[in-house]
Amino acid sequence: ADLCRRMSHSPEGFHIHPKVRKLYDQRVQMGTGQLAFDYGAAELLAFSSLLVDGTPVRLSGQDSQRGTFNQRHAVLVDIENEDRYFPLQHLSAEQARFEVYNSMLSEAAVLGFEYGYSRDSPETLVLWEAQFGDFANGAQIIIDQFIVCSETKWGETSSIVLLLPHGYHGQGPEHSSARLERYLQACAEDNIQVAYPSTPASYFHILRRQALRKIKKPLILMTPKGMLRDPRCTSPIGDFATGRFEEILPDPAVPKNAKRVILCSGKVYFDLADHRKAEKIEDTAIIRVEQLYPLHEKKLQAAVAAHGKAEKIIWCQEESANMGAWPFM
């Protein structure tokens, strides 16, 4: 609760936009358990918890200070004099360094720089965010020639994180797919990690795992757009205080006699769960694959085995059959 209050603090006399003030007040309520956490609050809580424990955090992207979808607001702007205030730089006197930049419109240059930064500052959680996931196209040479293969080519490790907004919301081809299939095609010999978290708590835990684990591997994250404010996609405070990142999430509904098991990842889970509830379907279990690579086969087998009477296993996704995770799975 104290950390949520500190990350939502502004100086006395600072004039915050009323809509941002309301968002910050809600984050304080999330910290006391009055409201469930959304993605934006979960992300800043992950950053804040790392910062106060001494792990620097650096984020850049084309609209990363505010967040492309108005979800982050890591920088406050005084609406009367345009002064700027960075709450995550004022969490404690002993905290680590926090940086967040709105970068220029050149994905190759910026991601190349951030990759180099992650190499020279391995103790820092370095994140690069595409405005929409498909914009990573402009940095494809950095991804192909450095991020996915530098450990094999030169023995050089990196823990850089790529945040790629993904999901079909009727926004057209460039604003829908982060080209998940391209990253999965590049997976081999545990060179990178590819994940599509479905809840704020899952996102919180994978960010902290990335910063704190001794193994250094790039992390490709499919991040949400419409789900950022979807009341179906929230997490209670208890999910942050305990637990860890789970690569596989069993069905919370636990159908007793499931004849069919659906495997999926990310946003489509909520559509499937809603359809199951609306149609009163009782013979279908839905299992979420939160981390696609490396695939935790033992956890996946255990989750499927819990439905021993199932006659059919299905992979479901929003993307076309030649896209998304299906060719890989």
mmCIF file of C-alpha atoms in Angstrom:
data_model
loop_
_atom_site.group_PDB
_atom_site.id
_atom_site.type_symbol
_atom_site.label_atom_id
_atom_site.label_comp_id
_atom_site.label_asym_id
_atom_site.label_seq_id
_atom_site.Cartn_x
_atom_site.Cartn_y
_atom_site.Cartn_z
ATOM 1 C CA ALA A 1 0.000 0.000 0.000
ATOM 2 C CA ASP A 2 2.834 2.378 0.866
ATOM 3 C CA LEU A 3 4.581 1.733 -2.442
ATOM 4 C CA CYS A 4 1.378 2.406 -4.400
ATOM 5 C CA ARG A 5 0.966 5.659 -2.486
ATOM 6 C CA ARG A 6 4.534 6.736 -3.188
ATOM 7 C CA MET A 7 4.385 5.886 -6.901
ATOM 8 C CA SER A 8 1.170 7.973 -7.138
ATOM 9 C CA HIS A 9 2.554 11.004 -5.294
ATOM 10 C CA SER A 10 2.902 14.548 -6.626
ATOM 11 C CA PRO A 11 4.462 17.634 -5.001
ATOM 12 C CA GLU A 12 2.292 20.104 -3.132
ATOM 13 C CA GLY A 13 1.053 22.817 -5.488
ATOM 14 C CA PHE A 14 1.604 20.681 -8.592
ATOM 15 C CA HIS A 15 -1.377 21.007 -10.942
ATOM 16 C CA ILE A 16 -2.259 17.550 -12.308
ATOM 17 C CA HIS A 17 -4.798 17.010 -15.062
ATOM 18 C CA PRO A 18 -8.035 15.898 -13.336
ATOM 19 C CA LYS A 19 -8.232 12.648 -15.335
ATOM 20 C CA VAL A 20 -4.675 11.714 -14.362
ATOM 21 C CA ARG A 21 -5.385 12.646 -10.742
ATOM 22 C CA LYS A 22 -8.337 10.246 -10.772
ATOM 23 C CA LEU A 23 -6.102 7.492 -12.189
ATOM 24 C CA TYR A 24 -3.492 8.093 -9.487
ATOM 25 C CA ASP A 25 -6.169 8.035 -6.772
ATOM 26 C CA GLN A 26 -7.372 4.695 -8.119
ATOM 27 C CA ARG A 27 -3.834 3.303 -7.884
ATOM 28 C CA VAL A 28 -3.706 4.256 -4.218
ATOM 29 C CA GLN A 29 -6.980 2.367 -3.755
ATOM 30 C CA MET A 30 -5.483 -0.632 -5.562
ATOM 31 C CA GLY A 31 -2.671 -0.649 -3.026
ATOM 32 C CA THR A 32 -5.150 -0.885 -0.146
ATOM 33 C CA GLY A 33 -7.185 -3.633 -1.769
ATOM 34 C CA GLN A 34 -10.227 -1.451 -2.498
ATOM 35 C CA LEU A 35 -9.792 -1.913 -6.250
ATOM 36 C CA ALA A 36 -8.259 -4.696 -8.319
ATOM 37 C CA PHE A 37 -5.017 -3.902 -10.151
ATOM 38 C CA ASP A 38 -5.000 -3.066 -13.847
ATOM 39 C CA TYR A 39 -2.003 -3.475 -16.173
ATOM 40 C CA GLY A 40 -0.696 0.077 -15.829
ATOM 41 C CA ALA A 41 -0.625 -0.059 -12.037
ATOM 42 C CA ALA A 42 0.882 -3.555 -12.025
ATOM 43 C CA GLU A 43 3.712 -2.412 -14.295
ATOM 44 C CA LEU A 44 4.590 0.642 -12.215
ATOM 45 C CA LEU A 45 4.393 -1.431 -9.029
ATOM 46 C CA ALA A 46 6.900 -3.883 -10.542
ATOM 47 C CA PHE A 47 9.196 -0.997 -11.448
ATOM 48 C CA SER A 48 8.794 0.653 -8.023
ATOM 49 C CA SER A 49 9.482 -2.555 -6.097
ATOM 50 C CA LEU A 50 12.682 -3.059 -8.088
ATOM 51 C CA LEU A 51 13.812 0.546 -7.711
ATOM 52 C CA VAL A 52 13.497 0.641 -3.916
ATOM 53 C CA ASP A 53 15.490 -2.597 -3.712
ATOM 54 C CA GLY A 54 18.327 -1.176 -5.829
ATOM 55 C CA THR A 55 17.596 -2.340 -9.398
ATOM 56 C CA PRO A 56 17.709 0.504 -11.971
ATOM 57 C CA VAL A 57 14.896 0.637 -14.542
ATOM 58 C CA ARG A 58 15.110 2.225 -17.988
ATOM 59 C CA LEU A 59 12.226 2.417 -20.487
ATOM 60 C CA SER A 60 12.074 4.067 -23.900
ATOM 61 C CA GLY A 61 9.583 4.134 -26.757
ATOM 62 C CA GLN A 62 7.646 6.490 -28.970
ATOM 63 C CA ASP A 63 5.107 7.436 -26.286
ATOM 64 C CA SER A 64 6.412 5.627 -23.220
ATOM 65 C CA GLN A 65 6.122 8.405 -20.658
ATOM 66 C CA ARG A 66 2.349 8.628 -20.982
ATOM 67 C CA GLY A 67 1.821 5.234 -22.600
ATOM 68 C CA THR A 68 0.372 4.970 -26.119
ATOM 69 C CA PHE A 69 -3.001 3.972 -24.644
ATOM 70 C CA ASN A 70 -3.003 6.472 -21.767
ATOM 71 C CA GLN A 71 -2.260 3.649 -19.345
ATOM 72 C CA ARG A 72 1.091 4.543 -17.787
ATOM 73 C CA HIS A 73 1.500 8.236 -16.885
ATOM 74 C CA ALA A 74 5.016 7.694 -15.503
ATOM 75 C CA VAL A 75 5.586 11.444 -15.948
ATOM 76 C CA LEU A 76 3.250 14.142 -14.657
ATOM 77 C CA VAL A 77 2.909 17.450 -16.512
ATOM 78 C CA ASP A 78 1.717 20.550 -14.643
ATOM 79 C CA ILE A 79 -1.261 21.813 -16.659
ATOM 80 C CA GLU A 80 -0.520 25.438 -15.713
ATOM 81 C CA ASN A 81 3.229 25.790 -16.360
ATOM 82 C CA GLU A 82 4.200 22.451 -18.046
ATOM 83 C CA ASP A 83 6.680 21.511 -15.327
ATOM 84 C CA ARG A 84 7.405 17.786 -15.258
ATOM 85 C CA TYR A 85 7.556 15.421 -12.301
ATOM 86 C CA PHE A 86 8.681 11.770 -12.279
ATOM 87 C CA PRO A 87 7.066 10.045 -9.256
ATOM 88 C CA LEU A 88 9.222 6.915 -9.625
ATOM 89 C CA GLN A 89 12.340 9.041 -9.164
ATOM 90 C CA HIS A 90 11.117 10.051 -5.692
ATOM 91 C CA LEU A 91 10.225 6.758 -4.007
ATOM 92 C CA SER A 92 13.031 6.801 -1.432
ATOM 93 C CA ALA A 93 16.365 8.477 -0.760
ATOM 94 C CA GLU A 94 18.315 5.267 -1.462
ATOM 95 C CA GLN A 95 16.445 4.052 -4.535
ATOM 96 C CA ALA A 96 18.017 3.092 -7.871
ATOM 97 C CA ARG A 97 17.845 5.241 -10.985
ATOM 98 C CA PHE A 98 14.611 5.397 -13.013
ATOM 99 C CA GLU A 99 14.554 6.675 -16.601
ATOM 100 C CA VAL A 100 11.679 6.859 -19.074
ATOM 101 C CA TYR A 101 12.016 8.504 -22.499
ATOM 102 C CA ASN A 102 9.793 9.346 -25.417
ATOM 103 C CA SER A 103 12.059 8.325 -28.276
ATOM 104 C CA MET A 104 12.308 9.456 -31.876
ATOM 105 C CA LEU A 105 10.462 7.636 -34.650
ATOM 106 C CA SER A 106 13.299 5.309 -35.571
ATOM 107 C CA GLU A 107 12.870 1.838 -34.163
ATOM 108 C CA ALA A 108 16.211 0.496 -35.441
ATOM 109 C CA ALA A 109 18.256 3.318 -33.912
ATOM 110 C CA VAL A 110 16.481 3.299 -30.569
ATOM 111 C CA LEU A 111 16.314 -0.472 -30.090
ATOM 112 C CA GLY A 112 19.965 -0.729 -31.177
ATOM 113 C CA PHE A 113 20.928 1.796 -28.515
ATOM 114 C CA GLU A 114 18.853 0.108 -25.808
ATOM 115 C CA TYR A 115 20.293 -3.293 -26.696
ATOM 116 C CA GLY A 116 23.768 -1.829 -26.258
ATOM 117 C CA TYR A 117 22.722 -0.241 -22.978
ATOM 118 C CA SER A 118 21.468 -3.589 -21.676
ATOM 119 C CA ARG A 119 24.812 -5.134 -22.580
ATOM 120 C CA ASP A 120 26.870 -2.491 -20.753
ATOM 121 C CA SER A 121 24.536 -2.216 -17.759
ATOM 122 C CA PRO A 122 23.419 -5.783 -17.020
ATOM 123 C CA GLU A 123 22.148 -4.778 -13.582
ATOM 124 C CA THR A 124 19.498 -2.515 -15.178
ATOM 125 C CA LEU A 125 16.068 -3.646 -16.319
ATOM 126 C CA VAL A 126 16.084 -2.170 -19.839
ATOM 127 C CA LEU A 127 12.812 -2.096 -21.766
ATOM 128 C CA TRP A 128 11.979 -0.894 -25.264
ATOM 129 C CA GLU A 129 8.338 -0.390 -26.173
ATOM 130 C CA ALA A 130 6.881 -0.347 -29.659
ATOM 131 C CA GLN A 131 4.002 2.075 -30.075
ATOM 132 C CA PHE A 132 2.162 -0.823 -31.723
ATOM 133 C CA GLY A 133 3.743 -4.279 -31.854
ATOM 134 C CA ASP A 134 4.128 -4.319 -35.619
ATOM 135 C CA PHE A 135 6.331 -1.208 -35.465
ATOM 136 C CA ALA A 136 9.155 -3.539 -34.428
ATOM 137 C CA ASN A 137 9.367 -4.240 -38.174
ATOM 138 C CA GLY A 138 11.543 -1.127 -38.349
ATOM 139 C CA ALA A 139 14.044 -2.733 -35.982
ATOM 140 C CA GLN A 140 14.055 -6.207 -37.514
ATOM 141 C CA ILE A 141 17.779 -6.149 -38.283
ATOM 142 C CA ILE A 142 18.600 -5.405 -34.627
ATOM 143 C CA ILE A 143 16.368 -8.284 -33.546
ATOM 144 C CA ASP A 144 17.696 -10.776 -36.112
ATOM 145 C CA GLN A 145 21.395 -9.876 -36.045
ATOM 146 C CA PHE A 146 21.835 -9.109 -32.353
ATOM 147 C CA ILE A 147 19.028 -9.862 -29.912
ATOM 148 C CA VAL A 148 18.208 -13.449 -30.916
ATOM 149 C CA CYS A 149 21.741 -14.625 -31.710
ATOM 150 C CA SER A 150 24.412 -12.552 -29.929
ATOM 151 C CA GLU A 151 24.895 -15.188 -27.235
ATOM 152 C CA THR A 152 25.635 -17.842 -29.860
ATOM 153 C CA LYS A 153 27.755 -15.582 -32.072
ATOM 154 C CA TRP A 154 29.805 -13.734 -29.458
ATOM 155 C CA GLY A 155 28.898 -15.132 -26.047
ATOM 156 C CA GLU A 156 27.265 -11.777 -25.266
ATOM 157 C CA THR A 157 24.140 -11.926 -23.098
ATOM 158 C CA SER A 158 21.380 -9.367 -22.700
ATOM 159 C CA SER A 159 18.202 -9.171 -20.629
ATOM 160 C CA ILE A 160 16.518 -6.492 -22.750
ATOM 161 C CA VAL A 161 12.707 -6.557 -22.755
ATOM 162 C CA LEU A 162 10.621 -5.804 -25.858
ATOM 163 C CA LEU A 163 7.089 -4.628 -25.047
ATOM 164 C CA LEU A 164 4.940 -5.215 -28.122
ATOM 165 C CA PRO A 165 1.231 -4.209 -27.964
ATOM 166 C CA HIS A 166 -0.766 -7.017 -29.550
ATOM 167 C CA GLY A 167 -4.396 -7.991 -30.005
ATOM 168 C CA TYR A 168 -7.198 -7.749 -32.534
ATOM 169 C CA HIS A 169 -9.409 -4.748 -31.768
ATOM 170 C CA GLY A 170 -10.479 -3.721 -35.268
ATOM 171 C CA GLN A 171 -7.552 -1.328 -35.673
ATOM 172 C CA GLY A 172 -6.227 -2.695 -38.950
ATOM 173 C CA PRO A 173 -3.164 -4.811 -39.828
ATOM 174 C CA GLU A 174 -0.411 -2.485 -38.575
ATOM 175 C CA HIS A 175 -2.150 -1.888 -35.250
ATOM 176 C CA SER A 176 -3.201 -5.458 -34.473
ATOM 177 C CA SER A 177 -0.436 -8.037 -34.730
ATOM 178 C CA ALA A 178 2.990 -7.829 -33.130
ATOM 179 C CA ARG A 179 3.985 -10.704 -35.457
ATOM 180 C CA LEU A 180 4.312 -13.204 -32.628
ATOM 181 C CA GLU A 181 5.107 -15.915 -35.164
ATOM 182 C CA ARG A 182 8.338 -14.176 -36.223
ATOM 183 C CA TYR A 183 9.773 -14.334 -32.719
ATOM 184 C CA LEU A 184 8.754 -17.955 -32.257
ATOM 185 C CA GLN A 185 10.414 -18.822 -35.584
ATOM 186 C CA ALA A 186 13.632 -17.330 -34.172
ATOM 187 C CA CYS A 187 13.545 -19.452 -31.000
ATOM 188 C CA ALA A 188 16.252 -22.105 -30.640
ATOM 189 C CA GLU A 189 18.575 -23.408 -27.927
ATOM 190 C CA ASP A 190 16.938 -21.208 -25.246
ATOM 191 C CA ASN A 191 18.167 -18.045 -26.949
ATOM 192 C CA ILE A 192 15.196 -15.815 -26.024
ATOM 193 C CA GLN A 193 11.967 -15.875 -24.010
ATOM 194 C CA VAL A 194 8.571 -15.220 -25.600
ATOM 195 C CA ALA A 195 5.527 -14.636 -23.406
ATOM 196 C CA TYR A 196 1.950 -13.397 -23.672
ATOM 197 C CA PRO A 197 0.731 -12.748 -20.102
ATOM 198 C CA SER A 198 -3.018 -12.638 -19.565
ATOM 199 C CA THR A 199 -3.257 -10.857 -16.208
ATOM 200 C CA PRO A 200 -1.639 -7.833 -14.528
ATOM 201 C CA ALA A 201 -0.173 -10.065 -11.811
ATOM 202 C CA SER A 202 1.409 -12.340 -14.412
ATOM 203 C CA TYR A 203 2.936 -9.269 -16.081
ATOM 204 C CA PHE A 204 4.184 -7.991 -12.694
ATOM 205 C CA HIS A 205 5.888 -11.272 -11.836
ATOM 206 C CA ILE A 206 7.548 -11.796 -15.225
ATOM 207 C CA LEU A 207 9.033 -8.276 -15.139
ATOM 208 C CA ARG A 208 10.462 -8.878 -11.677
ATOM 209 C CA ARG A 209 11.756 -12.302 -12.701
ATOM 210 C CA GLN A 210 13.492 -10.750 -15.699
ATOM 211 C CA ALA A 211 15.251 -8.176 -13.526
ATOM 212 C CA LEU A 212 16.263 -10.464 -10.666
ATOM 213 C CA ARG A 213 17.138 -13.815 -12.211
ATOM 214 C CA LYS A 214 20.805 -14.565 -12.763
ATOM 215 C CA ILE A 215 20.220 -16.001 -16.242
ATOM 216 C CA LYS A 216 20.283 -13.186 -18.807
ATOM 217 C CA LYS A 217 18.063 -13.776 -21.848
ATOM 218 C CA PRO A 218 16.094 -11.269 -23.963
ATOM 219 C CA LEU A 219 12.360 -11.243 -23.210
ATOM 220 C CA ILE A 220 9.740 -10.653 -25.912
ATOM 221 C CA LEU A 221 6.412 -9.682 -24.337
ATOM 222 C CA MET A 222 3.082 -9.380 -26.087
ATOM 223 C CA THR A 223 1.352 -6.587 -24.160
ATOM 224 C CA PRO A 224 -2.336 -5.590 -24.217
ATOM 225 C CA LYS A 225 -4.211 -2.646 -25.703
ATOM 226 C CA GLY A 226 -7.967 -2.905 -25.162
ATOM 227 C CA MET A 227 -7.354 -5.189 -22.180
ATOM 228 C CA LEU A 228 -5.623 -2.356 -20.307
ATOM 229 C CA ARG A 229 -8.988 -1.116 -19.040
ATOM 230 C CA ASP A 230 -11.035 -4.281 -19.345
ATOM 231 C CA PRO A 231 -12.603 -5.173 -15.962
ATOM 232 C CA ARG A 232 -12.185 -8.852 -16.870
ATOM 233 C CA CYS A 233 -8.419 -8.393 -16.939
ATOM 234 C CA THR A 234 -7.528 -7.373 -13.384
ATOM 235 C CA SER A 235 -5.701 -8.972 -10.459
ATOM 236 C CA PRO A 236 -6.356 -8.776 -6.694
ATOM 237 C CA ILE A 237 -3.617 -7.417 -4.461
ATOM 238 C CA GLY A 238 -2.926 -10.857 -3.009
ATOM 239 C CA ASP A 239 -1.642 -12.089 -6.371
ATOM 240 C CA PHE A 240 1.232 -9.593 -6.101
ATOM 241 C CA ALA A 241 2.175 -10.263 -2.504
ATOM 242 C CA THR A 242 2.625 -13.989 -3.046
ATOM 243 C CA GLY A 243 3.392 -16.386 -5.848
ATOM 244 C CA ARG A 244 5.622 -16.153 -8.893
ATOM 245 C CA PHE A 245 5.349 -16.050 -12.651
ATOM 246 C CA GLU A 246 3.530 -19.174 -13.819
ATOM 247 C CA GLU A 247 4.350 -20.316 -17.343
ATOM 248 C CA ILE A 248 1.088 -22.286 -17.524
ATOM 249 C CA LEU A 249 -2.198 -21.240 -15.878
ATOM 250 C CA PRO A 250 -4.698 -24.072 -15.308
ATOM 251 C CA ASP A 251 -8.407 -23.387 -15.696
ATOM 252 C CA PRO A 252 -9.618 -21.498 -12.585
ATOM 253 C CA ALA A 253 -13.157 -22.806 -13.188
ATOM 254 C CA VAL A 254 -11.925 -26.435 -12.902
ATOM 255 C CA PRO A 255 -14.603 -28.250 -14.980
ATOM 256 C CA LYS A 256 -14.979 -31.744 -13.505
ATOM 257 C CA ASN A 257 -15.711 -33.748 -16.628
ATOM 258 C CA ALA A 258 -14.149 -31.788 -19.455
ATOM 259 C CA LYS A 259 -14.370 -33.571 -22.791
ATOM 260 C CA ARG A 260 -12.442 -30.826 -24.544
ATOM 261 C CA VAL A 261 -9.347 -28.836 -23.523
ATOM 262 C CA ILE A 262 -8.648 -25.503 -25.200
ATOM 263 C CA LEU A 263 -5.107 -24.116 -25.023
ATOM 264 C CA CYS A 264 -4.657 -20.404 -25.653
ATOM 265 C CA SER A 265 -2.550 -17.401 -24.789
ATOM 266 C CA GLY A 266 -3.311 -13.805 -23.820
ATOM 267 C CA LYS A 267 -6.403 -11.817 -24.723
ATOM 268 C CA VAL A 268 -8.491 -14.535 -26.379
ATOM 269 C CA TYR A 269 -8.798 -16.364 -23.042
ATOM 270 C CA PHE A 270 -11.335 -13.828 -21.788
ATOM 271 C CA ASP A 271 -13.439 -14.131 -24.942
ATOM 272 C CA LEU A 272 -13.456 -17.913 -24.578
ATOM 273 C CA ALA A 273 -14.337 -17.746 -20.874
ATOM 274 C CA ASP A 274 -17.187 -15.311 -21.577
ATOM 275 C CA HIS A 275 -18.571 -17.533 -24.343
ATOM 276 C CA ARG A 276 -18.387 -20.593 -22.109
ATOM 277 C CA LYS A 277 -20.298 -18.787 -19.372
ATOM 278 C CA ALA A 278 -22.911 -17.280 -21.707
ATOM 279 C CA GLU A 279 -23.623 -20.594 -23.412
ATOM 280 C CA LYS A 280 -23.447 -22.546 -20.127
ATOM 281 C CA ILE A 281 -20.810 -24.902 -21.525
ATOM 282 C CA GLU A 282 -19.659 -27.287 -18.802
ATOM 283 C CA ASP A 283 -17.528 -29.794 -20.681
ATOM 284 C CA THR A 284 -14.681 -27.503 -21.810
ATOM 285 C CA ALA A 285 -11.508 -26.520 -19.931
ATOM 286 C CA ILE A 286 -9.375 -23.507 -20.923
ATOM 287 C CA ILE A 287 -5.644 -23.561 -20.162
ATOM 288 C CA ARG A 288 -3.456 -20.503 -20.682
ATOM 289 C CA VAL A 289 0.086 -20.775 -22.012
ATOM 290 C CA GLU A 290 1.590 -17.617 -20.515
ATOM 291 C CA GLN A 291 5.118 -18.383 -21.718
ATOM 292 C CA LEU A 292 5.365 -19.820 -25.206
ATOM 293 C CA TYR A 293 9.129 -20.261 -25.273
ATOM 294 C CA PRO A 294 10.828 -21.935 -23.579
ATOM 295 C CA LEU A 295 7.649 -24.008 -23.300
ATOM 296 C CA HIS A 296 7.294 -25.550 -19.822
ATOM 297 C CA GLU A 297 6.228 -28.960 -21.064
ATOM 298 C CA LYS A 298 5.900 -30.607 -17.637
ATOM 299 C CA LYS A 299 3.519 -27.916 -16.363
ATOM 300 C CA LEU A 300 1.521 -28.064 -19.580
ATOM 301 C CA GLN A 301 1.277 -31.861 -19.405
ATOM 302 C CA ALA A 302 0.149 -31.665 -15.776
ATOM 303 C CA ALA A 303 -2.511 -29.063 -16.576
ATOM 304 C CA VAL A 304 -3.883 -31.202 -19.428
ATOM 305 C CA ALA A 305 -3.658 -34.407 -17.381
ATOM 306 C CA ALA A 306 -5.965 -32.847 -14.778
ATOM 307 C CA HIS A 307 -8.706 -33.353 -17.376
ATOM 308 C CA GLY A 308 -8.124 -37.065 -17.958
ATOM 309 C CA LYS A 309 -11.485 -37.629 -19.653
ATOM 310 C CA ALA A 310 -10.844 -35.061 -22.365
ATOM 311 C CA GLU A 311 -11.140 -36.439 -25.885
ATOM 312 C CA LYS A 312 -9.869 -33.423 -27.780
ATOM 313 C CA ILE A 313 -7.137 -30.791 -27.316
ATOM 314 C CA ILE A 314 -7.459 -27.570 -29.318
ATOM 315 C CA TRP A 315 -5.219 -24.549 -29.800
ATOM 316 C CA CYS A 316 -7.255 -21.322 -30.102
ATOM 317 C CA GLN A 317 -5.962 -17.909 -31.163
ATOM 318 C CA GLU A 318 -7.152 -14.627 -32.645
ATOM 319 C CA GLU A 319 -4.605 -14.635 -35.447
ATOM 320 C CA SER A 320 -4.891 -16.384 -38.819
ATOM 321 C CA ALA A 321 -3.734 -19.997 -38.928
ATOM 322 C CA ASN A 322 -0.381 -19.093 -40.532
ATOM 323 C CA MET A 323 0.263 -16.434 -37.868
ATOM 324 C CA GLY A 324 0.376 -16.273 -34.079
ATOM 325 C CA ALA A 325 1.538 -19.230 -31.987
ATOM 326 C CA TRP A 326 -0.289 -22.029 -33.831
ATOM 327 C CA PRO A 327 2.482 -22.993 -36.338
ATOM 328 C CA PHE A 328 4.938 -23.119 -33.430
ATOM 329 C CA MET A 329 2.691 -25.029 -31.037
#
